[in-house]
Short mmCIF file of C-alpha atoms and ligand atoms in Angstrom, two decimals:
data_model
loop_
_atom_site.label_atom_id
_atom_site.label_comp_id
_atom_site.label_asym_id
_atom_site.label_seq_id
_atom_site.Cartn_x
_atom_site.Cartn_y
_atom_site.Cartn_z
CA MET A 30 101.21 -65.61 -107.34
CA ASN A 31 98.16 -63.59 -106.20
CA ILE A 32 96.55 -61.91 -109.14
CA ALA A 33 93.54 -59.50 -109.16
CA ILE A 34 91.33 -59.49 -112.20
CA ILE A 35 89.51 -56.09 -112.47
CA GLY A 36 86.91 -56.52 -115.22
CA THR A 37 85.63 -60.08 -115.44
CA GLY A 38 84.31 -60.06 -118.95
CA ASN A 39 85.77 -61.33 -122.27
CA VAL A 40 89.41 -60.47 -121.56
CA GLY A 41 89.53 -60.66 -117.72
CA GLY A 42 87.52 -63.92 -117.91
CA ALA A 43 89.92 -65.50 -120.46
CA LEU A 44 92.97 -64.61 -118.39
CA ALA A 45 91.54 -65.46 -115.13
CA THR A 46 90.79 -68.94 -116.31
CA GLN A 47 94.35 -69.37 -117.86
CA TRP A 48 96.07 -68.22 -114.74
CA SER A 49 94.00 -70.27 -112.47
CA LYS A 50 94.93 -73.36 -114.60
CA ALA A 51 98.54 -72.37 -114.02
CA ALA A 52 97.94 -72.59 -110.20
CA HIS A 53 97.82 -68.86 -109.54
CA THR A 54 95.40 -67.44 -106.92
CA ILE A 55 92.89 -65.33 -108.57
CA PHE A 56 90.91 -62.44 -106.83
CA LEU A 57 88.11 -61.20 -109.02
CA GLY A 58 87.52 -57.45 -108.31
CA VAL A 59 83.97 -56.43 -109.15
CA LYS A 60 81.42 -53.68 -108.53
CA GLU A 61 78.79 -56.09 -106.91
CA VAL A 62 80.08 -59.32 -105.42
CA THR A 63 76.70 -61.09 -105.70
CA ASP A 64 75.93 -60.10 -109.27
CA PHE A 65 78.76 -59.72 -111.83
CA LYS A 66 79.70 -60.73 -115.30
CA GLY A 67 81.74 -63.84 -115.21
CA LYS A 68 80.22 -65.52 -112.23
CA HIS A 69 81.10 -68.83 -113.70
CA LEU A 70 84.78 -68.02 -113.07
CA LEU A 71 84.21 -69.02 -109.52
CA GLN A 72 84.08 -72.57 -110.65
CA ASN A 73 87.85 -72.17 -111.56
CA PRO A 74 90.43 -73.43 -108.99
CA HIS A 75 91.93 -70.92 -106.52
CA THR A 76 89.25 -68.17 -107.43
CA SER A 77 87.26 -65.92 -105.23
CA VAL A 78 85.30 -62.75 -105.56
CA HIS A 79 85.92 -59.37 -103.84
CA THR A 80 85.42 -55.63 -104.14
CA VAL A 81 87.95 -53.87 -106.37
CA ALA A 82 89.73 -52.50 -103.33
CA ASP A 83 90.03 -55.96 -101.57
CA ALA A 84 91.17 -57.73 -104.71
CA ALA A 85 93.76 -55.11 -105.38
CA GLN A 86 95.17 -55.20 -101.72
CA GLN A 87 95.47 -59.06 -101.84
CA ALA A 88 97.27 -59.22 -105.08
CA GLU A 89 100.78 -58.74 -106.27
CA VAL A 90 99.59 -58.37 -109.90
CA ILE A 91 96.45 -56.54 -110.90
CA LEU A 92 95.04 -57.06 -114.42
CA VAL A 93 92.76 -54.35 -115.62
CA ALA A 94 90.30 -55.34 -118.37
CA THR A 95 87.48 -52.79 -118.07
CA PRO A 96 86.44 -49.74 -120.17
CA PRO A 97 89.56 -47.49 -120.26
CA GLN A 98 87.69 -44.39 -119.12
CA ILE A 99 87.19 -45.70 -115.57
CA ALA A 100 90.94 -45.88 -114.89
CA PRO A 101 91.10 -42.83 -112.58
CA GLN A 102 88.09 -44.25 -110.48
CA LEU A 103 89.70 -47.60 -110.29
CA ALA A 104 93.04 -45.99 -109.27
CA ALA A 105 91.15 -44.29 -106.34
CA GLN A 106 89.19 -47.44 -105.43
CA MET A 107 92.40 -49.75 -105.45
CA GLY A 108 93.97 -47.71 -102.70
CA ASN A 109 97.70 -48.03 -102.02
CA VAL A 110 99.24 -50.26 -104.70
CA ALA A 111 102.83 -49.13 -104.42
CA GLY A 112 105.23 -51.81 -105.55
CA LYS A 113 102.46 -53.90 -107.22
CA VAL A 114 102.29 -54.58 -111.10
CA ILE A 115 99.15 -53.14 -112.81
CA ILE A 116 98.77 -54.82 -116.15
CA ASP A 117 96.56 -52.61 -118.42
CA ALA A 118 94.82 -54.60 -121.07
CA THR A 119 92.40 -51.79 -122.23
CA ASN A 120 92.18 -50.05 -125.51
CA THR A 121 90.96 -46.39 -125.96
CA ILE A 122 89.14 -47.12 -129.11
CA ASN A 123 85.88 -45.19 -128.25
CA ALA A 124 86.86 -43.35 -125.14
CA SER A 125 89.89 -42.38 -123.05
CA PRO A 126 90.09 -41.46 -119.32
CA GLU A 127 89.50 -37.74 -118.81
CA GLY A 128 92.86 -36.05 -118.91
CA TYR A 129 94.87 -39.03 -120.04
CA PRO A 130 95.61 -40.52 -123.48
CA THR A 131 95.24 -44.09 -122.27
CA ALA A 132 94.35 -46.00 -119.06
CA PHE A 133 98.06 -46.84 -118.79
CA HIS A 134 98.89 -43.08 -118.50
CA ALA A 135 96.19 -42.66 -115.80
CA PHE A 136 97.42 -45.59 -113.75
CA ALA A 137 101.06 -44.37 -114.06
CA ALA A 138 100.13 -40.90 -112.97
CA LEU A 139 97.65 -41.74 -110.21
CA THR A 140 99.25 -44.78 -108.52
CA LYS A 141 102.69 -45.82 -107.36
CA ALA A 142 102.43 -49.18 -109.17
CA GLU A 143 104.57 -50.47 -111.85
CA VAL A 144 102.19 -50.24 -114.90
CA ILE A 145 102.63 -52.51 -118.00
CA LYS A 146 100.55 -52.56 -121.10
CA CYS A 147 99.83 -56.14 -122.31
CA PHE A 148 97.12 -58.38 -123.56
CA ASN A 149 95.47 -55.56 -125.60
CA THR A 150 96.72 -56.49 -129.01
CA THR A 151 94.61 -59.50 -129.82
CA GLY A 152 91.08 -60.84 -129.39
CA PHE A 153 89.93 -62.37 -126.18
CA GLU A 154 89.49 -65.66 -128.04
CA ASN A 155 93.22 -65.68 -128.58
CA MET A 156 93.71 -65.35 -124.88
CA GLN A 157 91.44 -68.41 -124.36
CA GLN A 158 93.31 -70.37 -126.99
CA PRO A 159 96.67 -68.87 -128.19
CA ASP A 160 97.63 -72.29 -129.69
CA TYR A 161 96.67 -72.68 -133.40
CA GLY A 162 98.06 -76.13 -133.60
CA HIS A 163 100.75 -75.50 -136.30
CA VAL A 164 101.80 -72.30 -134.47
CA VAL A 165 101.44 -70.53 -131.09
CA LEU A 166 100.72 -66.86 -131.08
CA ASP A 167 102.87 -64.18 -129.53
CA MET A 168 102.04 -61.36 -127.27
CA MET A 169 103.45 -57.93 -126.78
CA MET A 170 104.06 -55.54 -123.89
CA ALA A 171 105.48 -52.21 -123.03
CA GLY A 172 106.25 -50.28 -119.82
CA SER A 173 109.19 -48.77 -117.95
CA SER A 174 109.79 -51.41 -115.26
CA GLU A 175 112.01 -54.28 -116.53
CA GLN A 176 111.08 -56.26 -113.40
CA ALA A 177 107.36 -55.82 -114.01
CA LYS A 178 107.86 -56.77 -117.67
CA ALA A 179 109.66 -59.92 -116.70
CA ILE A 180 106.62 -61.03 -114.46
CA THR A 181 104.24 -60.03 -117.19
CA GLY A 182 106.21 -61.89 -119.73
CA ARG A 183 106.11 -65.05 -117.56
CA LEU A 184 102.26 -64.53 -117.12
CA ALA A 185 101.83 -64.28 -120.93
CA GLN A 186 103.58 -67.57 -121.45
CA GLU A 187 101.56 -69.16 -118.61
CA ALA A 188 98.40 -67.80 -120.41
CA GLY A 189 99.69 -69.97 -123.38
CA PHE A 190 101.44 -67.46 -125.64
CA ALA A 191 104.70 -68.52 -127.13
CA HIS A 192 106.63 -65.43 -126.26
CA CYS A 193 105.87 -61.90 -125.02
CA TYR A 194 107.89 -59.44 -126.99
CA ASP A 195 109.07 -56.19 -125.26
CA PHE A 196 108.02 -53.25 -127.36
CA GLY A 197 109.96 -50.88 -125.07
CA LYS A 198 109.19 -48.33 -122.33
CA ALA A 199 106.10 -46.31 -121.63
CA ASP A 200 106.54 -44.24 -124.82
CA LYS A 201 105.61 -47.33 -126.79
CA VAL A 202 102.13 -47.83 -125.08
CA VAL A 203 100.31 -45.81 -127.76
CA LEU A 204 102.04 -47.90 -130.38
CA LEU A 205 100.57 -51.07 -128.72
CA GLU A 206 97.17 -49.54 -128.85
CA GLN A 207 97.62 -48.85 -132.50
CA PHE A 208 98.81 -52.39 -132.99
CA ALA A 209 95.44 -53.45 -131.29
CA LEU A 210 93.66 -51.43 -133.94
CA SER A 211 95.66 -53.32 -136.64
CA TRP A 212 94.21 -56.68 -135.38
CA ILE A 213 90.70 -55.05 -135.11
CA ASN A 214 91.05 -53.66 -138.65
CA LEU A 215 91.87 -57.05 -140.08
CA ALA A 216 89.55 -59.19 -138.04
CA ILE A 217 86.56 -56.88 -138.15
CA PHE A 218 86.70 -54.12 -140.77
CA GLN A 219 88.50 -56.28 -143.40
CA GLY A 220 86.25 -59.22 -142.53
CA MET A 221 88.96 -61.73 -141.73
CA GLY A 222 87.12 -62.84 -138.49
CA ARG A 223 88.33 -63.11 -134.98
CA ASP A 224 90.33 -66.33 -135.42
CA ILE A 225 93.51 -64.55 -136.51
CA GLY A 226 96.54 -63.60 -134.45
CA PHE A 227 100.14 -62.33 -134.64
CA LYS A 228 103.32 -64.37 -134.69
CA LEU A 229 106.82 -62.71 -135.00
CA VAL A 230 109.24 -64.87 -137.16
CA ARG A 231 112.91 -64.39 -137.22
CA ARG A 232 115.33 -65.64 -140.02
CA GLN A 233 117.75 -68.35 -138.79
CA THR A 234 121.37 -67.24 -139.34
N1 NAP B 308 87.21 -58.04 -126.32
C1 NAP B 308 88.34 -58.15 -126.80
O1 NAP B 308 88.64 -59.05 -127.56
C2 NAP B 308 89.48 -57.25 -126.26
C3 NAP B 308 90.78 -57.58 -126.57
C4 NAP B 308 91.94 -56.76 -126.07
C5 NAP B 308 91.56 -55.79 -125.28
N2 NAP B 308 90.26 -55.37 -124.94
C6 NAP B 308 90.03 -54.38 -124.12
O2 NAP B 308 89.77 -54.88 -122.74
C7 NAP B 308 88.82 -54.13 -122.09
C8 NAP B 308 87.70 -55.06 -121.66
O3 NAP B 308 87.07 -55.63 -122.88
P1 NAP B 308 86.01 -56.87 -122.72
O4 NAP B 308 85.72 -57.28 -124.05
O5 NAP B 308 86.60 -57.94 -121.80
O6 NAP B 308 84.82 -56.03 -122.03
P2 NAP B 308 83.63 -56.73 -121.28
O7 NAP B 308 83.45 -58.21 -121.59
O8 NAP B 308 82.38 -55.75 -121.51
O9 NAP B 308 84.09 -56.67 -119.79
C9 NAP B 308 84.21 -55.47 -119.06
C10 NAP B 308 84.29 -55.72 -117.58
O10 NAP B 308 84.56 -54.51 -116.97
C11 NAP B 308 83.76 -54.43 -115.75
N3 NAP B 308 83.65 -53.04 -115.26
C12 NAP B 308 83.04 -52.00 -115.87
N4 NAP B 308 83.01 -51.01 -115.06
C13 NAP B 308 83.59 -51.43 -113.73
C14 NAP B 308 83.82 -50.81 -112.53
N5 NAP B 308 83.52 -49.55 -112.35
N6 NAP B 308 84.44 -51.52 -111.55
C15 NAP B 308 84.81 -52.92 -111.86
N7 NAP B 308 84.45 -53.54 -112.94
C16 NAP B 308 83.96 -52.74 -114.07
C17 NAP B 308 82.44 -55.01 -116.30
O11 NAP B 308 81.62 -55.46 -115.27
P3 NAP B 308 79.96 -55.10 -115.37
O12 NAP B 308 79.53 -55.92 -116.50
O13 NAP B 308 79.54 -55.40 -114.01
O14 NAP B 308 79.83 -53.61 -115.72
C18 NAP B 308 82.98 -56.26 -117.02
O15 NAP B 308 83.20 -57.24 -116.20
C19 NAP B 308 88.40 -53.06 -122.99
O16 NAP B 308 89.10 -51.85 -122.60
C20 NAP B 308 88.81 -53.54 -124.45
O17 NAP B 308 89.02 -52.49 -125.24
C21 NAP B 308 89.20 -56.09 -125.39
#
């Protein structure tokens, strides 16, 4: 699958690497193609660098892992993305896009893509390594397109997560951002450190 990675820092870099290992073709979408964070990602297989517009046009799936407030600007830059899947991994902890509660809402309003919230609820280290040895972490997603969630769920498993739980439709996106704050609270404010993650368990009947 052709995947654009817009935002090639901690989160974008981790997922670009996991998906390139899974034999996807990765189009890094950056502001300046000769000088960008995550240049080492070009050493990964099937990975090339492009403008945001070119990366988005070449891809079927577009991961956004940038500051959330630039979502409207990215929506304009990406051009026509009708029918593509945008996966929004951002969190509006410090700032939201002007006029929208989250980047998800901006992409849903400003593009004709199927927008899914995912990969926002855990630290990037857990995206580099979701396998804790005795247990493999889970991921969570929300969005209104079942087809796009099926694609996103497969990509979460290809990134190494055990399962990607469906939190529901677009009305659950804010809940997923609050879920992210729960991880941040434990890891940072309660001092547990970033090597923690979430796993859903179900009683056997
Ligand atoms: N860090 C985590 O553990 C974590 C976990 C879950 C979710 N998140 C969320 O994921 C998002 C990214 O976090 P991060 O830690 O990966 O941040 P980061 O390492 O600072 O990376 C942000 C990336 O966005 C790029 N960017 C900024 N403005 C851009 C623009 N106009 N066009 C194209 N690219 C642009 C930056 O490029 P330049 O450096 O060239 O500006 C950089 O590559 C945030 O919304 C964060 O809340 C983070």
